[in-house]
Every structure is written in structure tokens, then in C-alpha cells.
Amino acid sequence: MTSVKMTVNGKSVSGEVEGRTLLVSFLREQAGLTGTHVGCDTSQCGACLVHVNGDAVKSCTMLALEAEGADVATIEGQANADGSLNVIQQAFQDHHGLQCGFCTPGMVMSAAALLKENPKPSESEIRNYLQGNICRCTGYHNIVKAVLAASGQDVGAIAAE
Amino acid sequence: MPKDSGIGASSKRREDVRFLTGAGNYTDDINIRGQAYVHFLRSDVAHGKINGIDTNAAEAMPGVVRIFTGKDFEGIGGLPCGWQVTDRHGEVMQEPPHPVLAQGKVRHVGDPIAAVVADTAEQARDAVEAIEVDLEELPAVINMKEALKEGATKVHDDLTSNLCYDWGFVEENKGAVEEAIQNAAHVTTLELVNNRLVANPMEPRVAVGDFERGTGNSTLYTTSQNPHVIRLLMGAFVLGIPEHKLRVVAPDVGGGFGTKIFHYAEEAFCTFAAKAINRPVKWTSSRSEAFISDAHGRDHVTKIELALDADNNFTAVRTETHANMGAYLSTFAPSVPTWLHGVLMAGNYKTPNIYVNVKAVFTNTVPVDAYRGAGRPEATYQLERVIDKAARELGVDPIALRRQNFITEFPYDTPVAVTYDTGDYGATMDKLEEMADIAGFAERRRQSEAKGKLRGLGINCYIEACGIAPSNLVGQLGARAGLYESATVRVNATGGLVVMTGSHSHGQGHETAFPQVIAEMIGIDESMIEIVHGDTANTPMGMGTYGSRSLAVGGSAMVRAAEKVINKAKKIAAHLMEASDADIELKDGAFSVAGTDKSVAWGDVCLAAYVPHNYPLEDLEPGLEETAFYDPSNFTYPSGAYACEVEVDPDTGKVTIERMMAADDFGNVVNPMIVSGQVHGGLAQGIGQALLENCVYDENGQLLSASYMDYAMPRASDLPNFEVDHSCATPCTHNPLGVKGCGEAGAIGSPPSVVNAVIDALNSGGKDVPHIDMPMSPARVWAAMNRASATGHGTAEGRSLGGASG
């Protein structure tokens, strides 16, 4: 076992991990942040996507020890300071961009990374960027709409419902 | 004006807030103090004899608590099958035992052989690798046609063959159907595959078993669509735990799509092991494990014949289907190719003669059971493909051919035993034609051709039977359960209320939609209503959520319970206002006496019920809480018309969906936003089936598509925006809300329109291709266009039932 320490959502978190412990396992089991989900074991689904030092990272592709000293952001730290939903979260609710909610944390974190990189993405840019996040419920229609809305763009071109 | 609350409003989902902030409570988020972890040793061969299991080395590994093998389960029941089909000769189906851990033999890759329980999940996994199994590999039978041959390897030695049942429906119609086909002016024949799929809810299955020594009570936390059903099946048939000593909790569940209906070995194992070692036991499936242990879906091979008279009226439909059961009978597997498939073969059409034959076959593959639509997508696909082929052969317009044969009068008794209560197939087709802008298609095709692409338009209709189901009917058909639903409405003293429902939400939004109904009935704010579901300890016995039944059956139970509450509340209000019960009206959250200005608020009546100082105690019990069980008198029959426009790249065979349109008749709609979302999701799964997804075994029974690296899940970039409409509404005539159900429609209605569109595109390019099996990968489409042999002219290998092929 090795000690590891990182900042998660602005708070210092430390623990003892095996060399093989994945960042996602550390976040879920030691930091107690169960909002980050595990949907596959081949780094395909994106349910575990978090930000590490500002970059979008599938936390199943990274060992906990590799995140030593890193600044990690998870879904639990995304709401506004007063606890209300942030712009992206609110857009997902407004446009019904989630159903079962399991892929949602990764989807929101991915959307946040996209909008940081590209504040006004086109519909096809959104669809291409989100290829690494699988949703089985929504057919993506309302997720794309939510991301467009979160970026302040008109969603009128996408059907009302 | 759209409403902003109650029935018909697109209320935002209240459950979203917890899901969007990482505060959901999924089963894998549940950890019980002192819990141990199980890892299963699963078979890596499709068929084998277990000559011995040596666990000595594994037992000495760090953290190992106990290792279980089939021996530990010898006195324990097997996993039960919930439906018994009787075949065309009056014989009941062959029903093999399905042990929790393998007994002597393994029958599919993934069949669990042993289980290691250890202090950590990693220790359990490490120790599994140290178990030595003397496994003698036997020949495996994978292909259904091979499995039915005389002398084929048997999946189960104790059965007479690999044939589970040979079902004929309606057997008495067989002769009339043969005659109609012989006398037809035209017969169109098509053989096709309904490709095997894996449901793949994004949350893998999880089970946590807990045993409380002090009380002797067991609790199972599990990823289930129907916790009461799991409690009944596991308690009564597997572990022998009476229901009052067993609690099953299915908290937030991350999607189901059918595959979380069934009772699985891992649930029984964790409940059993928790008692055996006196510690909670947790199992979390990996995705790889899910591929070889979750029940799969579809996997039908069918030959269909459609007979028409000289005026193009449909005169008969005859089908012959092989349906894969896999190695064991999953919970509801036998019902899927029979009662959820055969009874839908009339579709939207007044075909007078129909005969359906289904041979269900055991193979050395993962069990196959219901997946979104379950039997109805298979029925719709056959029928809507063969109609399209007939239209092409006869040179008639595929929409006109359908319209000419539509059922137009309701109720309508089909020749396959069901009665459609209502519908208007012409209306949804009118709506679809408007949405699809068919007049503009020629110009869009011209534009595609200018880019070197082929463009095709495909349409189809569908009907489904939902709201499953009248219990007495399904009992006659072989169901070993009732299929009612329940609700308890508990009003609190301060006027808020809780609805405890036997339905279960795993993405459908019950917590939002159900309060809309109650709010409308009472005239109070939706925020005063809370929905409780997913826990056998605090909900009445209910059958759960599948078959698009939550609102049609569970919602109806809730309405009935709420009506009882309102009736009692009116009596209390009458007492308070010194009026007659019959004169009391409830509107906007207040009771009034008709024709007077007397009024008492909802909250005051609720308070009186629980503080009964001024109360008719001699006539009425205090309190305001009622339960209702609702058993529907018929299925509901959602229907609609779908269209798809594709572009095909003639150089590569790649298909791109350009437009996808759905005009559905769901009857009344409670939350249009949620309903559209359900259709979107179904469309994505239907397009996935048509273009991308395929569950493939090799000839030895190894699953080739066993991860997201090989099983092509639809991604955002694979799909277009969808155009959906549900304004054509013929309300269900037999439930109090007039609702029909919307969860499966998209997955049922979309595959044929995608295939029809691709065939249309190829034909427009001069390629006379009658059929391509799903998924229409670039390789298959290219091969079909170029008459290449590698993929059998674009057909799935081994699909032929031996008859003429299209």
C-alpha cells in the first residue's frame, strides 16, 4: 500500500492504495464520491469522466497514484456555490438530457470540458466530442440540445420535444 | 397553451437534481459495514463437464473468507422460469434446471462455476485465478438449425432434444392459411434474421446481500426493474425464505430495457452467502461479465410468407421462426417468441388468415429473454419488411399498400387472439407523411445523388400490445404470475401525500409523472406529492416495470387508490360542512357544496382525518390512506407510423441516417417531454439494431462481441436529431387515464424503416437487392451491392431455415 494525496473539488483527500487502484476506485471508495460511475472496463463509456488538472480524463484509465498532487474535479463539485445547478446541469434538466442518470455525471463533465475548449460548438462538433460518452437512454437528441443551450445558442433548430 | 402542471404538462423531472449532482443512490453506491465481496469463476468454454474443482490454493490466499461451488447449492432450488408454454401438440415445454452455481456441467461461456468471497473485491478476484478446475470441454451447439438436427449435441442430457417447444398459433387456422396461400394471386416470401442484441443498460448489475442475525431477516439490494418479483421468485423457489423474512430493495437503477426484469444467480448467491458467512456480500458486475451473464435479446430466424389477392388485399400470413433460448430458460424467455410475438402478427392489417410457428431452441449461449419490445419488434420487423418487399415486387406504392389493408374499425378481433380496443392508423400515417415531407424527397434524393450518394426512404407501421396484462388471460397462456399493479396513497395530516407504487422507475421519470396525475385529480401542487418505489418493505406487492406498463397499469392503480381517498375525503368534507356526500365537489384543492358558497380546503379535510375531533367516527374510520390493485381488462395497443431517410455511400456501403421520424398514438399523454424522450431512446436502440449492434458467437461458442471494443453501441455521432409526434391520440378505452404506454415503441417501430430505406436507396442506384440482414454494416451493404460472396450477399450466415430465400 502506498499513500496518495490529491485535491478533489477543492478539498484535500488522502488515502492508502495499491499500485493497481484506479483513480475511479479511489474517488468512489476512499473519497466517498459515488457520483462518478463505472459503466465499462475498456475505457469506452465515459461514465467515469472527471477533470484532472483541468483536462477531461476517464478516471478508469488512470491509476490513483498517477493523480498524486493533482487537482481533480468531479460531478459533486459542479453545482453553484449556493447549491443550485450550474448552467450545464440546469440545461440538462431543462431539456430532458438524462433519463436513468447513470451516464449523466460523465456526460456533464465531458460537456463542461467541451465548452471550455469550444464555447460555441456546432451540433456536429457536440456529437463528435461526445463520442466517448455512451448513453443508452436518451438517443443523445436531448443531450445535444442541452449542450447547445448551455453554450447560449439557439436550440430552435432542434425539434421542440 | 401548453399546461404548466398536471396531466399534459412537460413538468421538469425532479429526480434529475440528484442525478445531475452526483447524489443518486445506485446499488453500487450502497456499502454495508463489514461487507465482503464476491467474484465468480465463470466458464471460459461453451460446454464442458466439470471433473473436479481444486480450491486449496485459493483458500490460502489473503483475505479469502469462503469459496462456494455447486456442491454448496445441491439442496437449493434452481432459478425458476416464470412462463410455461404448451406446444402445438398439447405438450408442455421442456424445462431444464438452472442451478445457481454449475452442477457437473457448464453450458455457456460465463456460466458460474465457483464463487470466492473475500474481504476485498481485489482479493476475491485474485483468488478466483488460483482455483483449478478440471474442465473437460465438450462439443458445443451454437447454430439453431444445427441444434435441431437428429443426433445433435444436447445442451441438457436429461432432455429429449434441444427443442424447448414447437408452438403453433393458431393451430386450428393452419389449414385455412395453407389454402389461402395456395389460392393467392401473389405470395411474397422473405427470410430474415432478427439479430441477437445485448441490452446494455449503462449501469452494470449489482447485488448486495445482507442477513440480520438478530431477527433472521434477509435483505437484498439489487439492480432490478421489479423487486417484488425477485422477492417472490428468490424467496419461494430458490432459497426457501418466506417473503415476510425477505426484503428486496432496488434503489436508483441505471436503465433496464428488460434485462433487469429477470432473477439472476448472483442475486440468490449474495443473499445465500450473506447468511452462510454472517456478513453482507456484494457483487458488482464488470461490463465484460455483463456481456456473458446478462440475458441477451432477440435472436430469431424467420421465414415469412405474405399472400395477396389480385387487388393487393392481404389474404394470409404464415411464419416459421427459430427462437434462441440460450442454455437455460431465463425468467420470462418462453413468452417472448410466443405470446409477445405471435399475437402481434396481424400488425395494423386486416389479414384474415394467420399462422405462426415458433421452434424455441436450446444452444450453448447465454440465455435470451425480453429486451425492449420483446417479441413485438420481431413481429413488426418481419411483417413490415415483407410488406415492403411485396410492394416492390408488385410495383405499388408501399404507403398505399399499407393503407389499403389497414384495420379501420374498432374494437377489432384479430385472427391471432387479441382485440384491439382502439386506434387510427390512417391518422398516424397522415401525420407521418406530413412530417416526412414525402413530396420533397425526390429533390433531396437528387441532391444526394449530386454528391455521389444514394438516398432512400423507408416507412413502416407498427402496433404493440402493452400494459401487460390481464392476469386471467396470461394465466391461461402459461404465465405463472399475476400481472396487476398496485398503489397505496397515504395522505398526511398536513395535506401532502405519498404514493407507494409497485411500479419501478429506472429512467422513466415516475417521480415526476405520477404526481402530475394526482395533482390534477386533487388540484394541489405537484410538489405536495412524493413517489416511493423500489422497496418491498414500503410498497404494496406489485409486478414492476416492463412492457410499457407503468402508467397504463401502475398509474391506473394509483388513480383507483386516489379515487378511494377522494371519496372518503368527500365524506369528511360533507360532515364538516353539514351537507350530503353526493353534493360535494373537489376542485382546485378545495371541497365545496354544489350550488352554495360553502367550501373547505383539502388540507383541512386531511387534518380532520387525522385529528378527528369533529368527525363522523360512527360511520368512518379516521385516517386517509387507501390501497388499490388494478388488473387491466385488456392489453393496450399503441401504434404508429415511422419513416427513415438514409444516404448510402456506394463506394463503401456506409449508411448514414439523414432523418428519422415517428408519429405515435400513445393515447393520452401525461408528460409530453418524457414521452418524447422515451421515443428518442427507443429510436436509438432500433437504429443501433439496424446498423450497428450485433451479438456474435463463433462456432465454438466464444462470444466475439464481448466488450464495447467489439459490440457497437450507438454513439452521439451515429445518430441524427429525431422528429417525433404524439398528437394523434385515440385514448385507451379500458383504463382510467386512457393511456397506452410509450417505452418500447421507438425500438419496435424503427428497425424496419431503416432497412426499408437502405433497400430503397440501393434500388434507386440500380442495385436489385431484395434484403440485407441487420446490422447493415458497411461490409454487408457493400457485399449486397456487389454480389460479393464473403458475407453471403449481405445476409447473415446460417439464417436459412431451408426454404426459398428472398
Tab-separated table of C-alpha atoms in Angstrom, chain A residues 18 20 25 28-29 34-35 37-42 44-45 75-76 78-79 83 85 88-90 92-96 98-105 108 123 126-128 130-142 144 158-159 161, chain B residues 10 12-13 16-17 19-22 26 28-29 122-123 125-126 198-204 253-255 257 286-288 371 506-507 672-674 676-678 680-681 684-685 693 707-709 711 713-717 719-722 724 726:
chain	number	residue	atom	x	y	z
A	18	GLU	CA	-2.476	-0.487	-4.035
A	20	ARG	CA	-3.293	-1.171	-9.233
A	25	SER	CA	-11.984	3.371	-7.401
A	28	ARG	CA	-15.713	6.159	-5.180
A	29	GLU	CA	-14.404	4.038	-2.348
A	34	THR	CA	-20.024	7.901	-5.725
A	35	GLY	CA	-21.300	10.314	-8.370
A	37	HIS	CA	-19.682	5.855	-12.166
A	38	VAL	CA	-18.154	2.756	-13.714
A	39	GLY	CA	-20.041	1.634	-16.814
A	40	CYS	CA	-17.439	-0.484	-18.593
A	41	ASP	CA	-13.952	-1.890	-18.312
A	42	THR	CA	-12.495	-0.851	-21.632
A	44	GLN	CA	-15.246	3.293	-23.767
A	45	CYS	CA	-18.340	4.533	-21.938
A	75	ILE	CA	-19.669	15.945	-10.566
A	76	GLU	CA	-20.123	16.562	-6.839
A	78	GLN	CA	-20.101	21.233	-10.173
A	79	ALA	CA	-23.132	22.964	-8.674
A	83	GLY	CA	-26.160	24.623	-4.258
A	85	LEU	CA	-27.493	23.654	-10.611
A	88	ILE	CA	-24.801	22.893	-17.869
A	89	GLN	CA	-26.641	20.916	-15.200
A	90	GLN	CA	-29.632	23.230	-15.497
A	92	PHE	CA	-29.685	19.055	-18.897
A	93	GLN	CA	-32.729	19.290	-16.652
A	94	ASP	CA	-34.488	21.888	-18.787
A	95	HIS	CA	-34.047	19.861	-21.968
A	96	HIS	CA	-34.526	16.376	-20.506
A	98	LEU	CA	-30.969	12.467	-18.902
A	99	GLN	CA	-33.191	9.536	-18.005
A	100	CYS	CA	-31.675	6.878	-15.748
A	101	GLY	CA	-28.894	9.270	-14.749
A	102	PHE	CA	-26.067	6.750	-14.769
A	103	CYS	CA	-24.060	8.211	-17.671
A	104	THR	CA	-25.043	11.736	-16.645
A	105	PRO	CA	-22.114	12.694	-14.380
A	108	VAL	CA	-21.918	16.692	-17.772
A	123	GLU	CA	-24.290	20.421	-33.317
A	126	ILE	CA	-21.004	18.342	-29.949
A	127	ARG	CA	-21.884	14.936	-31.390
A	128	ASN	CA	-18.270	14.256	-32.288
A	130	LEU	CA	-19.369	13.251	-27.004
A	131	GLN	CA	-18.439	10.062	-28.895
A	132	GLY	CA	-16.543	8.912	-25.822
A	133	ASN	CA	-19.620	9.067	-23.609
A	134	ILE	CA	-22.233	6.382	-24.152
A	135	CYS	CA	-25.841	6.984	-23.164
A	136	ARG	CA	-28.335	4.132	-23.635
A	137	CYS	CA	-31.478	6.064	-22.653
A	138	THR	CA	-31.783	9.361	-24.477
A	139	GLY	CA	-30.623	8.686	-28.027
A	140	TYR	CA	-28.469	11.811	-27.443
A	141	HIS	CA	-31.058	14.137	-29.034
A	142	ASN	CA	-31.784	15.996	-25.795
A	144	VAL	CA	-27.066	17.657	-27.760
A	158	ILE	CA	-33.748	21.058	-32.918
A	159	ALA	CA	-37.321	19.902	-32.570
A	161	GLU	CA	-39.624	17.917	-27.859
B	10	SER	CA	-43.962	18.943	-19.568
B	12	LYS	CA	-39.256	19.112	-15.390
B	13	ARG	CA	-38.041	15.981	-13.711
B	16	ASP	CA	-32.746	14.993	-12.259
B	17	VAL	CA	-31.382	17.171	-9.493
B	19	PHE	CA	-28.585	12.599	-10.804
B	20	LEU	CA	-27.004	15.843	-12.034
B	21	THR	CA	-25.170	16.487	-8.796
B	22	GLY	CA	-23.768	13.009	-8.204
B	26	TYR	CA	-27.415	3.323	-7.208
B	28	ASP	CA	-23.097	0.009	-6.258
B	29	ASP	CA	-23.162	3.134	-4.099
B	122	GLU	CA	-9.375	-7.461	-5.497
B	123	GLN	CA	-8.622	-10.352	-3.131
B	125	ARG	CA	-10.590	-11.704	-7.984
B	126	ASP	CA	-7.031	-12.793	-7.257
B	198	VAL	CA	-27.331	-7.149	-25.587
B	199	ALA	CA	-29.495	-4.661	-23.696
B	200	ASN	CA	-26.561	-2.843	-22.133
B	201	PRO	CA	-28.109	-0.523	-19.588
B	202	MET	CA	-25.200	1.731	-18.634
B	203	GLU	CA	-25.304	0.580	-15.028
B	204	PRO	CA	-23.989	-2.994	-14.818
B	253	VAL	CA	-31.418	1.777	-11.180
B	254	GLY	CA	-29.360	2.890	-14.148
B	255	GLY	CA	-31.507	1.650	-17.003
B	257	PHE	CA	-34.522	-2.269	-21.004
B	286	SER	CA	-17.931	-5.645	-14.755
B	287	ARG	CA	-19.083	-4.817	-18.264
B	288	SER	CA	-17.216	-7.855	-19.578
B	371	TYR	CA	-35.245	-6.818	-24.409
B	506	HIS	CA	-35.122	3.145	-13.835
B	507	GLY	CA	-35.120	6.229	-16.001
B	672	PRO	CA	-45.027	15.101	-23.386
B	673	MET	CA	-41.359	15.855	-22.649
B	674	ILE	CA	-40.835	12.478	-21.006
B	676	SER	CA	-40.636	12.226	-26.453
B	677	GLY	CA	-37.541	11.215	-24.526
B	678	GLN	CA	-38.767	7.634	-24.339
B	680	HIS	CA	-35.858	9.072	-28.736
B	681	GLY	CA	-34.219	6.356	-26.677
B	684	ALA	CA	-31.597	4.990	-30.904
B	685	GLN	CA	-31.801	1.343	-29.884
B	693	GLU	CA	-25.254	-3.783	-32.823
B	707	SER	CA	-16.970	-5.627	-24.775
B	708	TYR	CA	-17.569	-2.105	-26.004
B	709	MET	CA	-14.491	-2.558	-28.180
B	711	TYR	CA	-20.135	-4.512	-29.576
B	713	MET	CA	-23.124	0.803	-29.059
B	714	PRO	CA	-24.704	3.785	-30.823
B	715	ARG	CA	-22.741	6.967	-30.120
B	716	ALA	CA	-23.850	10.575	-30.436
B	717	SER	CA	-22.188	10.862	-33.832
B	719	LEU	CA	-27.480	9.337	-34.778
B	720	PRO	CA	-29.473	12.229	-36.220
B	721	ASN	CA	-31.914	14.503	-34.465
B	722	PHE	CA	-35.285	12.839	-34.261
B	724	VAL	CA	-41.357	12.750	-33.095
B	726	HIS	CA	-47.738	12.028	-30.499
